């Protein structure tokens, strides 16, 4: 899933602002 | 935020902390504040502006709405990240819950942007009715989405109740392909206790059944959205491929 959802994965990795 | 493990049933203190945390997360990740929406309630699109939207080509309008929808989804992703325990889930399960639930939460949140007095929704800075979206070529989906917003508004949820309901929509152990369903189930169980506690406190226990009924409507609206996207992408494959937001494509195609 991570491979198919790179943008979502990146958003999830970002720390919350 | 850490998810404090505790025995079941959770203590009153744990329930109240969880409720507060969800409400704060909802407030901090709402795209629009209620007071802001209230102040703009009667700022309607002019005839000329409506005509301009209706004169857009099908693919132009789809692209425009895909961008707006993607913005709304990004706020939902932030909301999810702030639900206690969400970031403790495996990455696969975080993605699964958002892939299946983000659009549902966007639809629930949309009811905050809806004026039932004239059936208009806040879009691009003003309020407009279904006629604004005519050029999308999916009138049945738009009518269904507006009907849903109407029925959500009829429940007159407080912001706190709305926050809890959004978390319940997202933390759904019935989604396919979850790796640690047990963990999602435990989170969900505590959120359900929170909602019951809140509704009991507000003397509105009858809302619980009405809210759970909304879940199946949400799922059918999302299926209809994917169906319409499929129809559109067959007619305009290049538009979807080259100009749609990548996040939208990841989630819905």
Short mmCIF file of C-alpha atoms in Angstrom, two decimals:
data_model
loop_
_atom_site.label_atom_id
_atom_site.label_comp_id
_atom_site.label_asym_id
_atom_site.label_seq_id
_atom_site.Cartn_x
_atom_site.Cartn_y
_atom_site.Cartn_z
CA UNK A 1 0.00 0.00 0.00
CA UNK A 2 2.85 2.39 0.84
CA UNK A 3 4.18 2.06 -2.73
CA UNK A 4 0.78 2.83 -4.25
CA UNK A 5 0.06 5.71 -1.87
CA UNK A 6 3.28 7.70 -1.80
CA UNK A 7 1.65 11.11 -1.28
CA UNK A 8 -0.63 9.87 1.49
CA UNK A 9 2.27 8.06 3.07
CA UNK A 10 4.34 11.25 2.99
CA UNK A 11 1.50 13.26 4.56
CA UNK A 12 1.25 10.66 7.29
CA UNK A 13 4.99 10.78 7.92
CA UNK A 14 5.06 14.59 8.26
CA UNK A 15 4.83 15.74 11.82
CA UNK A 16 1.60 17.54 12.70
CA UNK A 17 1.88 21.30 12.46
CA UNK B 1 -0.77 11.93 20.87
CA UNK B 2 -0.14 8.71 22.73
CA UNK B 3 -3.00 6.31 23.14
CA UNK B 4 -3.23 5.38 26.79
CA UNK B 5 -4.07 1.71 27.15
CA UNK B 6 -6.46 0.98 29.94
CA UNK B 7 -8.78 -1.81 30.97
CA UNK B 8 -12.24 -2.07 29.47
CA UNK B 9 -14.56 -0.36 30.24
CA UNK B 10 -12.40 2.77 30.25
CA UNK B 11 -12.48 5.03 33.29
CA UNK B 12 -14.49 8.23 33.26
CA UNK B 13 -11.25 10.20 33.31
CA UNK B 14 -9.95 8.34 30.25
CA UNK B 15 -13.25 8.90 28.41
CA UNK B 16 -13.20 12.60 29.16
CA UNK B 17 -9.57 12.96 28.11
CA UNK B 18 -10.26 11.10 24.87
CA UNK B 19 -13.35 13.25 24.15
CA UNK B 20 -11.37 16.45 24.77
CA UNK B 21 -8.55 15.26 22.55
CA UNK B 22 -10.88 14.39 19.64
CA UNK B 23 -12.74 17.70 19.95
CA UNK B 24 -9.44 19.61 19.95
CA UNK B 25 -8.21 17.67 16.92
CA UNK B 26 -11.44 18.42 15.05
CA UNK B 27 -11.25 22.11 15.94
CA UNK B 28 -7.58 22.42 14.98
CA UNK B 29 -8.03 20.69 11.63
CA UNK B 30 -11.32 22.18 10.44
CA UNK B 31 -10.88 23.87 7.10
CA UNK B 32 -13.38 26.59 8.05
CA UNK B 33 -14.45 27.89 11.44
CA UNK B 34 -18.19 27.85 12.15
CA UNK B 35 -18.29 31.58 12.92
CA UNK B 36 -16.59 32.28 9.60
CA UNK B 37 -19.19 30.17 7.74
CA UNK B 38 -22.00 31.78 9.69
CA UNK B 39 -20.81 35.27 8.73
CA UNK B 40 -20.68 34.32 5.04
CA UNK B 41 -24.01 32.48 5.12
CA UNK B 42 -25.77 34.82 2.72
CA UNK B 43 -22.84 35.53 0.43
CA UNK B 44 -24.27 33.88 -2.65
CA UNK B 45 -22.86 33.50 -6.15
CA UNK B 46 -24.34 35.97 -8.64
CA UNK B 47 -26.19 34.82 -11.77
CA UNK B 48 -23.11 35.66 -13.85
CA UNK B 49 -20.82 33.67 -11.57
CA UNK B 50 -23.14 30.66 -11.67
CA UNK B 51 -23.23 30.93 -15.43
CA UNK B 52 -19.42 30.97 -15.53
CA UNK B 53 -19.31 27.67 -13.56
CA UNK B 54 -21.99 26.17 -15.77
CA UNK B 55 -20.05 27.20 -18.87
CA UNK B 56 -16.95 25.29 -17.86
CA UNK B 57 -16.30 22.12 -19.80
CA UNK B 58 -16.95 18.79 -18.04
CA UNK B 59 -13.24 18.10 -17.59
CA UNK B 60 -12.45 21.64 -16.42
CA UNK B 61 -15.13 21.43 -13.73
CA UNK B 62 -14.09 17.91 -12.67
CA UNK B 63 -10.52 19.08 -12.30
CA UNK B 64 -11.63 22.12 -10.31
CA UNK B 65 -13.72 19.99 -7.92
CA UNK B 66 -10.98 17.35 -7.63
CA UNK B 67 -8.61 20.09 -6.43
CA UNK B 68 -11.15 21.37 -3.87
CA UNK B 69 -11.93 17.87 -2.66
CA UNK B 70 -8.24 17.06 -2.30
CA UNK B 71 -7.75 20.16 -0.14
CA UNK B 72 -10.58 19.00 2.13
CA UNK B 73 -9.06 15.50 2.31
CA UNK B 74 -5.72 16.93 3.43
CA UNK B 75 -7.42 18.46 6.48
CA UNK B 76 -8.99 15.06 7.21
CA UNK B 77 -5.54 13.43 7.07
CA UNK B 78 -4.36 15.93 9.71
CA UNK B 79 -7.45 15.16 11.80
CA UNK B 80 -6.72 11.43 11.61
CA UNK B 81 -3.11 11.94 12.70
CA UNK B 82 -4.33 13.70 15.84
CA UNK B 83 -6.80 11.00 16.88
CA UNK B 84 -5.19 9.35 19.91
CA UNK B 85 -3.78 5.99 18.83
CA UNK B 86 -3.98 6.57 15.08
CA UNK B 87 -0.25 7.07 14.62
CA UNK B 88 0.39 3.97 16.69
CA UNK B 89 -1.31 1.89 14.01
CA UNK B 90 0.83 0.29 11.30
CA UNK B 91 1.36 2.41 8.17
CA UNK B 92 -0.68 -0.03 6.10
CA UNK B 93 -3.66 0.36 8.44
CA UNK B 94 -3.35 4.15 8.56
CA UNK B 95 -3.45 4.24 4.75
CA UNK B 96 -6.34 1.74 4.61
CA UNK B 97 -8.48 3.75 7.04
CA UNK B 98 -7.87 7.00 5.17
CA UNK B 99 -8.32 5.50 1.73
CA UNK B 100 -11.76 4.21 2.68
CA UNK B 101 -12.81 6.83 5.20
CA UNK B 102 -11.43 10.23 4.20
CA UNK B 103 -14.17 10.97 1.66
CA UNK B 104 -16.81 9.93 4.19
CA UNK B 105 -15.42 12.41 6.72
CA UNK B 106 -15.29 15.13 4.05
CA UNK B 107 -19.02 14.53 3.45
CA UNK B 108 -19.83 14.71 7.16
CA UNK B 109 -17.77 17.88 7.51
CA UNK B 110 -19.51 19.35 4.46
CA UNK B 111 -22.72 19.61 6.50
CA UNK B 112 -20.99 22.35 8.54
CA UNK B 113 -20.69 24.32 5.27
CA UNK B 114 -24.31 23.85 4.31
CA UNK B 115 -27.14 26.37 4.58
CA UNK B 116 -30.40 24.41 4.84
CA UNK B 117 -32.52 27.54 4.42
CA UNK B 118 -31.61 27.82 0.74
CA UNK B 119 -29.85 24.48 0.10
CA UNK B 120 -26.48 26.00 -0.68
CA UNK B 121 -22.96 24.92 0.17
CA UNK B 122 -19.80 26.94 0.78
CA UNK B 123 -17.54 26.48 -2.24
CA UNK B 124 -14.80 28.75 -3.59
CA UNK B 125 -15.57 31.44 -1.02
CA UNK B 126 -19.33 31.77 -1.56
CA UNK B 127 -22.51 29.73 -1.21
CA UNK B 128 -24.01 27.95 -4.21
CA UNK B 129 -26.71 25.36 -4.92
CA UNK B 130 -26.54 22.17 -7.01
CA UNK B 131 -26.90 24.28 -10.15
CA UNK B 132 -23.31 25.46 -9.62
CA UNK B 133 -22.11 21.91 -10.31
CA UNK B 134 -24.24 21.29 -13.39
CA UNK B 135 -21.30 20.99 -15.78
CA UNK B 136 -19.90 17.99 -13.84
CA UNK B 137 -22.57 15.92 -15.55
CA UNK B 138 -23.49 13.97 -12.42
CA UNK B 139 -26.65 15.59 -11.13
CA UNK B 140 -27.76 12.45 -9.24
CA UNK B 141 -24.55 12.43 -7.18
CA UNK B 142 -24.86 16.12 -6.38
CA UNK B 143 -28.52 15.79 -5.34
CA UNK B 144 -27.60 12.80 -3.13
CA UNK B 145 -24.73 14.72 -1.51
CA UNK B 146 -26.94 17.77 -0.87
CA UNK B 147 -29.73 15.54 0.53
CA UNK B 148 -27.20 13.98 2.87
CA UNK B 149 -26.01 17.41 4.05
CA UNK B 150 -29.65 18.35 4.69
CA UNK B 151 -30.24 15.23 6.76
CA UNK B 152 -27.02 15.75 8.75
CA UNK B 153 -27.98 19.37 9.49
CA UNK B 154 -31.39 18.18 10.67
CA UNK B 155 -29.61 16.33 13.51
CA UNK B 156 -28.24 19.69 14.74
CA UNK B 157 -25.01 18.17 16.07
CA UNK B 158 -22.79 20.24 18.31
CA UNK B 159 -19.15 20.63 17.21
CA UNK B 160 -18.21 18.13 19.92
CA UNK B 161 -20.70 15.55 18.64
CA UNK B 162 -19.55 16.19 15.07
CA UNK B 163 -15.92 15.62 16.12
CA UNK B 164 -16.72 12.29 17.77
CA UNK B 165 -18.83 11.15 14.84
CA UNK B 166 -16.02 11.96 12.37
CA UNK B 167 -13.57 9.90 14.44
CA UNK B 168 -16.02 6.97 14.49
CA UNK B 169 -16.44 7.15 10.71
CA UNK B 170 -12.68 6.96 10.27
CA UNK B 171 -11.78 4.36 12.90
CA UNK B 172 -13.78 1.53 11.38
CA UNK B 173 -12.57 -2.04 12.06
CA UNK B 174 -14.80 -3.37 9.26
CA UNK B 175 -12.62 -1.91 6.49
CA UNK B 176 -11.10 -4.60 4.28
CA UNK B 177 -7.36 -5.37 4.35
CA UNK B 178 -6.60 -4.15 7.90
CA UNK B 179 -3.56 -5.92 9.35
CA UNK B 180 -4.26 -5.25 13.03
CA UNK B 181 -8.03 -5.26 13.12
CA UNK B 182 -8.00 -5.92 16.86
CA UNK B 183 -6.21 -2.65 17.59
CA UNK B 184 -8.62 -0.66 15.37
CA UNK B 185 -11.49 -2.46 17.10
CA UNK B 186 -10.21 -1.41 20.55
CA UNK B 187 -9.88 2.22 19.43
CA UNK B 188 -13.36 2.11 17.96
CA UNK B 189 -14.83 0.60 21.11
CA UNK B 190 -13.44 3.43 23.25
CA UNK B 191 -14.69 6.05 20.77
CA UNK B 192 -18.16 4.50 20.94
CA UNK B 193 -18.06 4.77 24.72
CA UNK B 194 -17.05 8.43 24.31
CA UNK B 195 -19.97 9.14 21.97
CA UNK B 196 -22.44 7.44 24.33
CA UNK B 197 -21.00 9.41 27.24
CA UNK B 198 -21.27 12.68 25.35
CA UNK B 199 -24.83 12.03 24.15
CA UNK B 200 -25.88 10.98 27.66
CA UNK B 201 -24.34 14.16 29.07
CA UNK B 202 -26.17 16.22 26.40
CA UNK B 203 -29.42 14.34 27.07
CA UNK B 204 -29.56 13.38 23.38
CA UNK B 205 -29.21 9.60 23.47
CA UNK B 206 -31.71 9.25 20.61
CA UNK B 207 -29.04 10.68 18.28
CA UNK B 208 -26.87 7.58 18.55
CA UNK B 209 -29.12 5.38 16.40
CA UNK B 210 -29.62 8.18 13.86
CA UNK B 211 -25.86 8.66 13.53
CA UNK B 212 -25.17 4.96 13.00
CA UNK B 213 -27.82 4.98 10.26
CA UNK B 214 -25.80 7.63 8.42
CA UNK B 215 -22.85 5.27 8.01
CA UNK B 216 -24.48 3.21 5.25
CA UNK B 217 -25.61 6.37 3.42
CA UNK B 218 -22.01 7.61 3.51
CA UNK B 219 -20.76 4.37 2.03
CA UNK B 220 -23.26 4.49 -0.81
CA UNK B 221 -22.37 8.13 -1.58
CA UNK B 222 -18.68 7.20 -1.78
CA UNK B 223 -19.46 4.30 -4.11
CA UNK B 224 -21.44 6.67 -6.31
CA UNK B 225 -18.50 9.10 -6.37
CA UNK B 226 -16.12 6.33 -7.46
CA UNK B 227 -18.64 5.16 -10.07
CA UNK B 228 -18.88 8.71 -11.50
CA UNK B 229 -15.10 9.05 -11.48
CA UNK B 230 -14.84 5.80 -13.41
CA UNK B 231 -17.32 7.12 -15.97
CA UNK B 232 -15.37 10.38 -16.23
CA UNK B 233 -11.95 8.74 -16.48
CA UNK B 234 -13.14 6.60 -19.37
CA UNK B 235 -14.19 9.73 -21.24
CA UNK B 236 -11.23 11.89 -20.21
CA UNK B 237 -8.34 9.57 -19.33
CA UNK B 238 -5.70 12.21 -20.08
CA UNK B 239 -7.28 14.80 -17.78
CA UNK B 240 -7.25 12.34 -14.89
CA UNK B 241 -3.75 11.18 -15.69
CA UNK B 242 -2.08 14.53 -16.24
CA UNK B 243 -3.94 17.25 -14.32
CA UNK B 244 -5.80 15.65 -11.41
CA UNK B 245 -4.11 16.06 -8.00
CA UNK B 246 -1.89 13.02 -7.29
CA UNK B 247 -3.49 12.50 -3.86
CA UNK B 248 -6.95 12.39 -5.42
CA UNK B 249 -5.75 9.75 -7.89
CA UNK B 250 -4.13 7.69 -5.14
CA UNK B 251 -7.27 7.66 -3.07
CA UNK B 252 -10.06 7.33 -5.59
CA UNK B 253 -8.87 5.78 -8.86
#
